[in-house]
mmCIF file of C-alpha atoms and ligand atoms in Angstrom:
data_model
loop_
_atom_site.group_PDB
_atom_site.id
_atom_site.type_symbol
_atom_site.label_atom_id
_atom_site.label_comp_id
_atom_site.label_asym_id
_atom_site.label_seq_id
_atom_site.Cartn_x
_atom_site.Cartn_y
_atom_site.Cartn_z
ATOM 1 C CA UNK A 285 15.772 -10.798 -15.460
ATOM 2 C CA UNK A 286 13.938 -12.508 -12.583
ATOM 3 C CA UNK A 287 15.312 -12.472 -9.065
ATOM 4 C CA UNK A 288 14.945 -15.119 -6.649
ATOM 5 C CA UNK A 289 13.986 -14.228 -2.872
ATOM 6 C CA UNK A 290 15.012 -16.271 0.217
ATOM 7 C CA UNK A 291 11.308 -16.273 1.200
ATOM 8 C CA UNK A 292 9.341 -19.347 1.302
ATOM 9 C CA UNK A 293 6.258 -18.368 2.360
ATOM 10 C CA UNK A 294 4.376 -14.943 2.816
ATOM 11 C CA UNK A 295 1.260 -13.612 4.572
ATOM 12 C CA UNK A 296 -0.294 -10.340 3.441
ATOM 13 C CA UNK A 297 -2.901 -8.822 5.903
ATOM 14 C CA UNK A 298 -5.539 -6.948 4.403
ATOM 15 C CA UNK A 299 -7.269 -7.627 1.257
ATOM 16 C CA UNK A 300 -8.306 -3.979 -0.050
ATOM 17 C CA UNK A 301 -6.872 -2.460 -3.106
ATOM 18 C CA UNK A 302 -3.269 -2.571 -1.927
ATOM 19 C CA UNK A 303 -3.210 -5.922 -0.126
ATOM 20 C CA UNK A 304 -4.849 -7.328 -3.279
ATOM 21 C CA UNK A 305 -2.170 -5.796 -5.588
ATOM 22 C CA UNK A 306 0.670 -7.035 -3.327
ATOM 23 C CA UNK A 307 -0.627 -10.537 -3.445
ATOM 24 C CA UNK A 308 -0.769 -10.328 -7.186
ATOM 25 C CA UNK A 309 2.872 -9.037 -7.524
ATOM 26 C CA UNK A 310 3.797 -11.674 -4.704
ATOM 27 C CA UNK A 311 2.438 -14.548 -6.410
ATOM 28 C CA UNK A 312 3.102 -14.009 -10.071
ATOM 29 C CA UNK A 313 6.464 -12.328 -10.009
ATOM 30 C CA UNK A 314 8.196 -13.111 -6.813
ATOM 31 C CA UNK A 315 6.615 -16.699 -7.013
ATOM 32 C CA UNK A 316 6.184 -17.038 -3.308
ATOM 33 C CA UNK A 317 3.082 -19.005 -1.753
ATOM 34 C CA UNK A 318 0.977 -16.661 0.307
ATOM 35 C CA UNK A 319 -1.915 -16.553 2.783
ATOM 36 C CA UNK A 320 -4.283 -13.475 2.041
ATOM 37 C CA UNK A 321 -5.868 -12.444 5.346
ATOM 38 C CA UNK A 322 -8.745 -10.148 5.885
ATOM 39 C CA UNK A 323 -11.440 -10.137 8.880
ATOM 40 C CA UNK A 324 -14.230 -9.803 6.392
ATOM 41 C CA UNK A 325 -15.373 -12.833 3.902
ATOM 42 C CA UNK A 326 -16.936 -10.503 1.606
ATOM 43 C CA UNK A 327 -13.661 -8.449 0.999
ATOM 44 C CA UNK A 328 -11.663 -11.690 0.918
ATOM 45 C CA UNK A 329 -13.732 -13.186 -1.773
ATOM 46 C CA UNK A 330 -14.119 -9.967 -3.799
ATOM 47 C CA UNK A 331 -10.263 -9.757 -3.596
ATOM 48 C CA UNK A 332 -9.939 -13.394 -4.902
ATOM 49 C CA UNK A 333 -12.166 -12.574 -7.871
ATOM 50 C CA UNK A 334 -10.304 -9.568 -8.760
ATOM 51 C CA UNK A 335 -7.092 -11.462 -8.575
ATOM 52 C CA UNK A 336 -8.351 -14.105 -10.855
ATOM 53 C CA UNK A 337 -9.560 -11.671 -13.159
ATOM 54 C CA UNK A 338 -6.262 -9.460 -13.330
ATOM 55 C CA UNK A 339 -4.530 -12.854 -14.085
ATOM 56 C CA UNK A 340 -7.125 -13.614 -16.817
ATOM 57 C CA UNK A 341 -6.765 -10.152 -18.464
ATOM 58 C CA UNK A 342 -2.730 -11.020 -18.401
ATOM 59 C CA UNK A 343 -3.431 -14.136 -20.228
ATOM 60 C CA UNK A 344 -5.845 -12.395 -22.873
ATOM 61 C CA UNK A 345 -3.586 -9.837 -23.586
ATOM 62 C CA UNK A 346 -0.583 -12.630 -24.228
ATOM 63 C CA UNK A 347 1.563 -11.443 -21.095
ATOM 64 C CA UNK A 348 1.598 -14.742 -19.540
ATOM 65 C CA UNK A 349 0.366 -18.512 -20.390
ATOM 66 C CA UNK A 350 -2.811 -19.874 -18.843
ATOM 67 C CA UNK A 351 -0.562 -22.266 -16.826
ATOM 68 C CA UNK A 352 1.253 -19.384 -15.210
ATOM 69 C CA UNK A 353 -2.058 -17.793 -14.283
ATOM 70 C CA UNK A 354 -3.168 -20.927 -12.496
ATOM 71 C CA UNK A 355 0.124 -21.659 -10.762
ATOM 72 C CA UNK A 356 -0.050 -17.691 -9.531
ATOM 73 C CA UNK A 357 -3.556 -18.369 -8.331
ATOM 74 C CA UNK A 358 -2.911 -21.449 -6.666
ATOM 75 C CA UNK A 359 -0.371 -19.828 -4.553
ATOM 76 C CA UNK A 360 -2.868 -17.610 -2.659
ATOM 77 C CA UNK A 361 -4.762 -18.962 0.041
ATOM 78 C CA UNK A 362 -7.628 -16.635 1.290
ATOM 79 C CA UNK A 363 -8.051 -16.683 5.274
ATOM 80 C CA UNK A 364 -10.936 -14.666 6.847
ATOM 81 C CA UNK A 365 -11.427 -14.177 10.408
ATOM 82 C CA UNK A 366 -9.049 -13.176 13.279
ATOM 83 C CA UNK A 367 -5.298 -12.939 12.058
ATOM 84 C CA UNK A 368 -3.535 -16.083 12.897
ATOM 85 C CA UNK A 369 -0.200 -16.264 10.837
ATOM 86 C CA UNK A 370 1.295 -19.767 10.233
ATOM 87 C CA UNK A 371 4.685 -20.342 12.128
ATOM 88 C CA UNK A 372 6.771 -20.945 8.783
ATOM 89 C CA UNK A 373 5.756 -17.709 7.323
ATOM 90 C CA UNK A 374 9.209 -15.677 6.781
ATOM 91 C CA UNK A 375 7.461 -12.799 5.219
ATOM 92 C CA UNK A 376 4.485 -10.610 6.396
ATOM 93 C CA UNK A 377 3.286 -7.774 4.684
ATOM 94 C CA UNK A 378 0.776 -5.392 6.555
ATOM 95 C CA UNK A 379 -1.834 -3.416 4.240
ATOM 96 C CA UNK A 380 -4.577 -2.643 6.853
ATOM 97 C CA UNK A 381 -6.038 0.667 7.127
ATOM 98 C CA UNK A 382 -3.582 3.733 7.756
ATOM 99 C CA UNK A 383 -4.976 4.137 11.582
ATOM 100 C CA UNK A 384 -1.871 4.340 13.884
ATOM 101 C CA UNK A 385 -3.357 2.105 16.869
ATOM 102 C CA UNK A 386 -4.473 -0.665 14.589
ATOM 103 C CA UNK A 387 -1.000 -0.987 13.122
ATOM 104 C CA UNK A 388 0.825 -0.797 16.393
ATOM 105 C CA UNK A 389 -1.553 -3.562 17.786
ATOM 106 C CA UNK A 390 -0.812 -5.588 14.839
ATOM 107 C CA UNK A 391 2.884 -5.216 15.121
ATOM 108 C CA UNK A 392 2.725 -6.052 18.959
ATOM 109 C CA UNK A 393 1.011 -9.309 17.952
ATOM 110 C CA UNK A 394 3.419 -10.284 15.243
ATOM 111 C CA UNK A 395 6.499 -9.354 17.240
ATOM 112 C CA UNK A 396 5.246 -11.762 19.985
ATOM 113 C CA UNK A 397 4.053 -14.759 17.774
ATOM 114 C CA UNK A 398 6.410 -15.020 14.797
ATOM 115 C CA UNK A 399 9.892 -16.596 14.889
ATOM 116 C CA UNK A 400 12.619 -14.070 14.851
ATOM 117 C CA UNK A 401 13.700 -14.999 11.363
ATOM 118 C CA UNK A 402 10.640 -13.566 9.622
ATOM 119 C CA UNK A 403 10.773 -10.232 8.203
ATOM 120 C CA UNK A 404 7.724 -7.949 9.001
ATOM 121 C CA UNK A 405 6.857 -5.353 6.388
ATOM 122 C CA UNK A 406 4.570 -2.868 6.587
ATOM 123 C CA UNK A 407 2.880 -0.784 3.541
ATOM 124 C CA UNK A 408 2.098 1.911 5.595
ATOM 125 C CA UNK A 409 2.188 5.424 3.543
ATOM 126 C CA UNK A 410 3.140 7.586 6.545
ATOM 127 C CA UNK A 411 3.396 5.996 10.002
ATOM 128 C CA UNK A 412 6.600 5.788 11.671
ATOM 129 C CA UNK A 413 8.358 2.594 11.077
ATOM 130 C CA UNK A 414 10.491 3.109 14.149
ATOM 131 C CA UNK A 415 6.951 3.127 16.226
ATOM 132 C CA UNK A 416 5.909 -0.129 14.466
ATOM 133 C CA UNK A 417 9.229 -1.796 15.173
ATOM 134 C CA UNK A 418 8.998 -0.617 18.828
ATOM 135 C CA UNK A 419 5.694 -2.224 19.117
ATOM 136 C CA UNK A 420 7.078 -5.588 17.536
ATOM 137 C CA UNK A 421 10.031 -5.325 19.743
ATOM 138 C CA UNK A 422 8.130 -4.913 23.248
ATOM 139 C CA UNK A 423 8.635 -8.510 24.590
ATOM 140 C CA UNK A 424 11.930 -9.091 22.928
ATOM 141 C CA UNK A 425 14.131 -6.273 21.636
ATOM 142 C CA UNK A 426 15.561 -8.231 18.808
ATOM 143 C CA UNK A 427 12.060 -8.521 17.217
ATOM 144 C CA UNK A 428 12.133 -5.114 16.397
ATOM 145 C CA UNK A 429 15.336 -5.490 13.824
ATOM 146 C CA UNK A 430 13.072 -7.392 11.356
ATOM 147 C CA UNK A 431 10.631 -4.645 10.917
ATOM 148 C CA UNK A 432 10.607 -2.493 7.547
ATOM 149 C CA UNK A 433 8.299 -0.463 5.501
ATOM 150 C CA UNK A 434 7.975 -1.983 2.105
ATOM 151 C CA UNK A 435 5.582 0.664 0.461
ATOM 152 C CA UNK A 436 3.733 -0.023 -2.938
ATOM 153 C CA UNK A 437 1.891 2.386 -5.186
ATOM 154 C CA UNK A 438 -1.653 2.247 -6.161
ATOM 155 C CA UNK A 439 -2.502 0.401 -8.910
ATOM 156 C CA UNK A 440 0.135 -1.995 -7.610
ATOM 157 C CA UNK A 441 0.143 -4.261 -10.743
ATOM 158 C CA UNK A 442 0.983 -1.282 -12.966
ATOM 159 C CA UNK A 443 3.191 1.179 -10.794
ATOM 160 C CA UNK A 444 6.825 0.080 -11.049
ATOM 161 C CA UNK A 445 8.100 1.509 -7.710
ATOM 162 C CA UNK A 446 8.324 0.262 -4.221
ATOM 163 C CA UNK A 447 9.811 2.679 -1.315
ATOM 164 C CA UNK A 448 11.880 0.893 1.358
ATOM 165 C CA UNK A 449 11.959 2.512 4.747
ATOM 166 C CA UNK A 450 14.292 1.163 7.476
ATOM 167 C CA UNK A 451 13.175 1.903 10.980
ATOM 168 C CA UNK A 452 15.972 3.128 13.516
ATOM 169 C CA UNK A 453 16.164 -0.612 14.725
ATOM 170 C CA UNK A 454 15.991 -2.292 11.436
ATOM 171 C CA UNK A 455 18.902 -4.791 10.635
ATOM 172 C CA UNK A 456 21.095 -4.706 7.389
ATOM 173 C CA UNK A 457 19.809 -8.075 6.760
ATOM 174 C CA UNK A 458 16.533 -7.211 6.918
ATOM 175 C CA UNK A 459 17.017 -4.292 4.485
ATOM 176 C CA UNK A 460 18.908 -6.562 2.011
ATOM 177 C CA UNK A 461 15.901 -9.040 2.217
ATOM 178 C CA UNK A 462 13.260 -6.387 1.526
ATOM 179 C CA UNK A 463 15.290 -5.051 -1.313
ATOM 180 C CA UNK A 464 15.632 -8.335 -2.722
ATOM 181 C CA UNK A 465 11.787 -9.060 -2.388
ATOM 182 C CA UNK A 466 10.677 -5.735 -4.190
ATOM 183 C CA UNK A 467 12.951 -6.610 -7.285
ATOM 184 C CA UNK A 468 11.459 -10.077 -7.360
ATOM 185 C CA UNK A 469 7.977 -8.373 -7.578
ATOM 186 C CA UNK A 470 9.491 -6.640 -10.634
ATOM 187 C CA UNK A 471 9.729 -3.062 -8.945
ATOM 188 C CA UNK A 472 12.544 -0.376 -8.724
ATOM 189 C CA UNK A 473 13.327 0.056 -5.205
ATOM 190 C CA UNK A 474 14.172 3.449 -3.564
ATOM 191 C CA UNK A 475 15.438 4.120 -0.039
ATOM 192 C CA UNK A 476 13.972 6.668 2.356
ATOM 193 C CA UNK A 477 14.778 7.235 6.043
ATOM 194 C CA UNK A 478 11.796 7.118 8.449
ATOM 195 C CA UNK A 479 10.689 10.649 8.219
ATOM 196 C CA UNK A 480 6.995 11.765 7.719
ATOM 197 C CA UNK A 481 5.562 10.728 4.405
ATOM 198 C CA UNK A 482 9.018 9.242 3.378
ATOM 199 C CA UNK A 483 9.870 10.405 -0.076
ATOM 200 C CA UNK A 484 6.511 10.050 -2.052
ATOM 201 C CA UNK A 485 3.928 11.187 0.441
ATOM 202 C CA UNK A 486 5.849 14.031 1.884
ATOM 203 C CA UNK A 487 5.580 15.655 -1.505
ATOM 204 C CA UNK A 488 2.493 14.149 -3.077
ATOM 205 C CA UNK A 489 -0.025 14.811 -0.227
ATOM 206 C CA UNK A 490 0.570 18.762 -0.143
ATOM 207 C CA UNK A 491 0.046 18.690 -3.806
ATOM 208 C CA UNK A 492 -3.429 16.666 -3.637
ATOM 209 C CA UNK A 493 -4.311 18.947 -0.817
ATOM 210 C CA UNK A 494 -3.648 22.215 -2.669
ATOM 211 C CA UNK A 495 -5.716 21.029 -5.647
ATOM 212 C CA UNK A 496 -8.607 20.104 -3.224
ATOM 213 C CA UNK A 497 -8.069 23.831 -1.858
ATOM 214 C CA UNK A 498 -8.251 25.411 -5.321
ATOM 215 C CA UNK A 499 -11.562 23.402 -5.790
ATOM 216 C CA UNK A 500 -13.069 24.444 -2.311
ATOM 217 C CA UNK A 501 -12.069 28.301 -2.989
ATOM 218 C CA UNK A 502 -14.217 27.940 -6.283
ATOM 219 C CA UNK A 503 -11.124 28.926 -8.316
ATOM 220 C CA UNK A 504 -11.747 26.384 -10.840
ATOM 221 C CA UNK A 505 -13.938 22.998 -11.459
ATOM 222 C CA UNK A 506 -12.517 19.491 -10.703
ATOM 223 C CA UNK A 507 -12.309 18.835 -14.478
ATOM 224 C CA UNK A 508 -10.090 21.975 -15.203
ATOM 225 C CA UNK A 509 -7.928 21.332 -12.287
ATOM 226 C CA UNK A 510 -7.185 17.698 -13.389
ATOM 227 C CA UNK A 511 -6.985 18.753 -17.304
ATOM 228 C CA UNK A 512 -4.232 21.400 -16.164
ATOM 229 C CA UNK A 513 -2.071 18.681 -14.791
ATOM 230 C CA UNK A 514 -2.837 16.227 -17.533
ATOM 231 C CA UNK A 515 -2.339 18.467 -20.435
ATOM 232 C CA UNK A 516 -0.265 21.022 -18.724
ATOM 233 C CA UNK A 517 2.173 19.124 -16.906
ATOM 234 C CA UNK A 518 1.998 15.446 -18.494
ATOM 235 C CA UNK A 519 0.669 13.613 -15.447
ATOM 236 C CA UNK A 520 -1.212 10.441 -16.364
ATOM 237 C CA UNK A 521 -4.052 11.761 -14.376
ATOM 238 C CA UNK A 522 -5.130 15.026 -12.595
ATOM 239 C CA UNK A 523 -4.681 15.324 -8.475
ATOM 240 C CA UNK A 524 -8.482 15.062 -7.799
ATOM 241 C CA UNK A 525 -8.972 11.913 -9.765
ATOM 242 C CA UNK A 526 -5.582 10.532 -8.143
ATOM 243 C CA UNK A 527 -7.205 11.403 -4.680
ATOM 244 C CA UNK A 528 -10.204 9.410 -5.549
ATOM 245 C CA UNK A 529 -8.098 6.428 -6.711
ATOM 246 C CA UNK A 530 -5.839 6.319 -3.613
ATOM 247 C CA UNK A 531 -9.110 6.715 -1.410
ATOM 248 C CA UNK A 532 -10.141 10.085 0.074
ATOM 249 C CA UNK A 533 -10.188 8.256 3.582
ATOM 250 C CA UNK A 534 -6.553 7.048 3.019
ATOM 251 C CA UNK A 535 -5.570 10.662 1.814
ATOM 252 C CA UNK A 536 -7.120 12.165 5.067
ATOM 253 C CA UNK A 537 -5.507 9.438 7.259
ATOM 254 C CA UNK A 538 -1.986 10.084 5.755
ATOM 255 C CA UNK A 539 -2.220 13.958 6.248
ATOM 256 C CA UNK A 540 -3.435 13.681 9.503
ATOM 257 C CA UNK A 541 -0.464 11.460 10.317
ATOM 258 C CA UNK A 542 2.018 13.959 8.471
ATOM 259 C CA UNK A 543 0.292 16.878 10.210
ATOM 260 C CA UNK A 544 0.683 15.374 13.810
ATOM 261 C CA UNK A 545 4.107 14.090 13.282
ATOM 262 C CA UNK A 546 5.945 17.086 11.622
ATOM 263 C CA UNK A 547 3.657 19.929 13.229
ATOM 264 C CA UNK A 548 4.027 21.614 9.880
ATOM 265 C CA UNK A 549 0.857 23.399 8.523
ATOM 266 C CA UNK A 550 1.436 22.454 5.083
ATOM 267 C CA UNK A 551 0.187 18.963 5.723
ATOM 268 C CA UNK A 552 -3.253 20.241 7.307
ATOM 269 C CA UNK A 553 -6.143 18.504 5.448
ATOM 270 C CA UNK A 554 -8.424 20.747 3.740
ATOM 271 C CA UNK A 555 -11.991 21.279 5.307
ATOM 272 C CA UNK A 556 -13.546 19.830 2.113
ATOM 273 C CA UNK A 557 -11.630 16.559 2.167
ATOM 274 C CA UNK A 558 -12.615 16.226 5.981
ATOM 275 C CA UNK A 559 -16.359 16.690 5.006
ATOM 276 C CA UNK A 560 -16.238 14.331 2.147
ATOM 277 C CA UNK A 561 -14.922 11.626 4.227
ATOM 278 C CA UNK A 562 -17.628 12.535 7.052
ATOM 279 C CA UNK A 563 -20.162 12.062 3.889
ATOM 280 C CA UNK A 564 -18.793 8.595 3.407
ATOM 281 C CA UNK A 565 -17.291 9.596 -0.027
ATOM 282 C CA UNK A 566 -14.221 7.844 -0.280
ATOM 283 C CA UNK A 567 -13.548 8.104 -3.896
ATOM 284 C CA UNK A 568 -13.486 5.089 -6.570
ATOM 285 C CA UNK A 569 -13.819 2.555 -4.194
ATOM 286 C CA UNK A 570 -17.168 3.949 -2.641
ATOM 287 C CA UNK A 571 -18.531 5.034 -5.958
ATOM 288 C CA UNK A 572 -18.410 8.712 -5.110
ATOM 289 C CA UNK A 573 -15.631 11.221 -4.534
ATOM 290 C CA UNK A 574 -14.623 14.490 -6.677
ATOM 291 C CA UNK A 575 -16.213 12.112 -9.615
ATOM 292 C CA UNK A 576 -18.911 9.616 -9.725
ATOM 293 C CA UNK A 577 -17.783 5.933 -10.574
ATOM 294 C CA UNK A 578 -21.050 4.084 -11.760
HETATM 295 N N1 CAA B 296 -5.754 -2.099 -10.667
HETATM 296 C C1 CAA B 296 -5.306 -2.833 -11.550
HETATM 297 N N2 CAA B 296 -5.023 -2.194 -12.716
HETATM 298 C C2 CAA B 296 -5.380 -1.159 -13.311
HETATM 299 C C3 CAA B 296 -6.027 -0.279 -12.215
HETATM 300 C C4 CAA B 296 -6.255 -1.003 -11.081
HETATM 301 N N3 CAA B 296 -6.930 0.141 -9.954
HETATM 302 N N4 CAA B 296 -6.358 0.610 -12.982
HETATM 303 C C5 CAA B 296 -5.861 0.547 -14.295
HETATM 304 N N5 CAA B 296 -5.264 -0.584 -14.315
HETATM 305 C C6 CAA B 296 -4.686 -1.101 -15.610
HETATM 306 C C7 CAA B 296 -5.537 -1.146 -16.771
HETATM 307 O O1 CAA B 296 -6.341 -2.347 -16.582
HETATM 308 C C8 CAA B 296 -4.600 -1.178 -17.980
HETATM 309 O O2 CAA B 296 -4.081 -2.631 -18.192
HETATM 310 P P1 CAA B 296 -3.718 -3.155 -19.552
HETATM 311 O O3 CAA B 296 -2.230 -2.996 -19.719
HETATM 312 O O4 CAA B 296 -3.926 -4.598 -19.216
HETATM 313 O O5 CAA B 296 -4.670 -2.497 -20.408
HETATM 314 C C9 CAA B 296 -3.834 -0.275 -17.565
HETATM 315 O O6 CAA B 296 -3.739 -0.116 -16.027
HETATM 316 C C10 CAA B 296 -3.651 1.034 -18.217
HETATM 317 O O7 CAA B 296 -5.115 1.445 -17.945
HETATM 318 P P2 CAA B 296 -6.158 2.586 -18.632
HETATM 319 O O8 CAA B 296 -5.603 2.224 -20.129
HETATM 320 O O9 CAA B 296 -7.449 2.267 -18.376
HETATM 321 O O10 CAA B 296 -5.809 3.949 -18.173
HETATM 322 P P3 CAA B 296 -4.413 4.696 -18.146
HETATM 323 O O11 CAA B 296 -3.510 4.578 -19.244
HETATM 324 O O12 CAA B 296 -4.865 6.128 -17.837
HETATM 325 O O13 CAA B 296 -3.561 4.029 -16.864
HETATM 326 C C11 CAA B 296 -3.213 4.326 -14.657
HETATM 327 C C12 CAA B 296 -4.220 4.028 -15.617
HETATM 328 C C13 CAA B 296 -1.984 3.300 -14.629
HETATM 329 C C14 CAA B 296 -4.012 4.319 -13.204
HETATM 330 C C15 CAA B 296 -2.444 5.670 -14.808
HETATM 331 O O14 CAA B 296 -3.552 6.776 -14.921
HETATM 332 C C16 CAA B 296 -1.611 6.297 -13.637
HETATM 333 O O15 CAA B 296 -0.438 5.875 -13.613
HETATM 334 N N6 CAA B 296 -1.892 7.155 -12.609
HETATM 335 C C17 CAA B 296 -1.204 7.614 -11.815
HETATM 336 C C18 CAA B 296 -1.242 6.659 -10.605
HETATM 337 C C19 CAA B 296 -0.362 7.057 -9.363
HETATM 338 O O16 CAA B 296 0.107 8.042 -9.324
HETATM 339 N N7 CAA B 296 -0.447 6.101 -8.384
HETATM 340 C C20 CAA B 296 0.391 6.247 -7.210
HETATM 341 C C21 CAA B 296 -0.493 6.911 -6.150
HETATM 342 S S1 CAA B 296 0.354 7.248 -4.706
HETATM 343 C C22 CAA B 296 0.119 5.838 -3.758
HETATM 344 O O17 CAA B 296 -0.340 4.711 -4.310
HETATM 345 C C23 CAA B 296 1.084 5.832 -2.664
HETATM 346 C C24 CAA B 296 0.152 6.187 -1.433
HETATM 347 O O18 CAA B 296 0.913 5.996 -0.285
HETATM 348 C C25 CAA B 296 -0.753 7.047 -1.278
#
């Protein structure tokens, strides 16, 4: 059963792998017209091409008709350059890099410039929603009540979950609208309080880090670590391949936030992860991580 949302127009900020996936489910399943923003014209154009090929793949597999694919694509308007959100946008989802200062500046801008009725969502994996809400509410305290975490999983078209994370300041109405949007995107919704890593990354990140430590200590090869999880535990992919898929730079940023926020040494990133990111080996998106991606 499809869920109709109260949102009339969305803006997705950041056209990387998460922003692109969020645009896909928002346009195809929730049927909300949207603007997709990225400062880089080339990132934006590649996201639009990938969106089109994901929809064409759905058509060729008989999951949707050509006209449904065409309608979904026509709902997406790419916009490069500085972020300027149209005033009638009632849902914003931020999917920019996991860097606290970047997100805080963006939420200050959104809080100042968008009408109070619009919901300001963040796809953050680890950053405190309460901090982002405080940034949005700096000029007008009420503005903080419409900030909420709407956390999708990679690859967004495939993974059936959205974690919803209210800030301390978030209103019940914002929570209700965010849940409704998650369901309209055909996802199951779980709720977490605003605690470092929420549900998923509080558990996943230490596991990925332990796998990297096993590799770093020379206990086993990357292939044997991943095979252990795939065949011994029934995971769809091993932890090192998963870290490559998420992006090693993203894993490192998340672990740093978790380590700083919680003060718990279980979140301290392994030296190997730090060095790989220093080398520019970001995983699948850069062509090299624990594996090579031609
Ligand atoms: N984008 C879009 N679609 C993708 C994709 C991608 N990056 N990667 C794979 N797919 C699609 C394939 O095209 C294929 O689609 P069809 O049904 O049209 O054939 C489908 O997924 C299955 O792919 P494959 O047959 O190639 O491979 P698979 O069966 O092994 O599935 C997978 C691939 C879905 C990625 C699966 O391995 C999986 O579920 N892995 C675990 C992923 C996971 O744990 N994600 C969460 C990461 S944590 C996170 O995102 C949150 C965070 O904050 C860090």
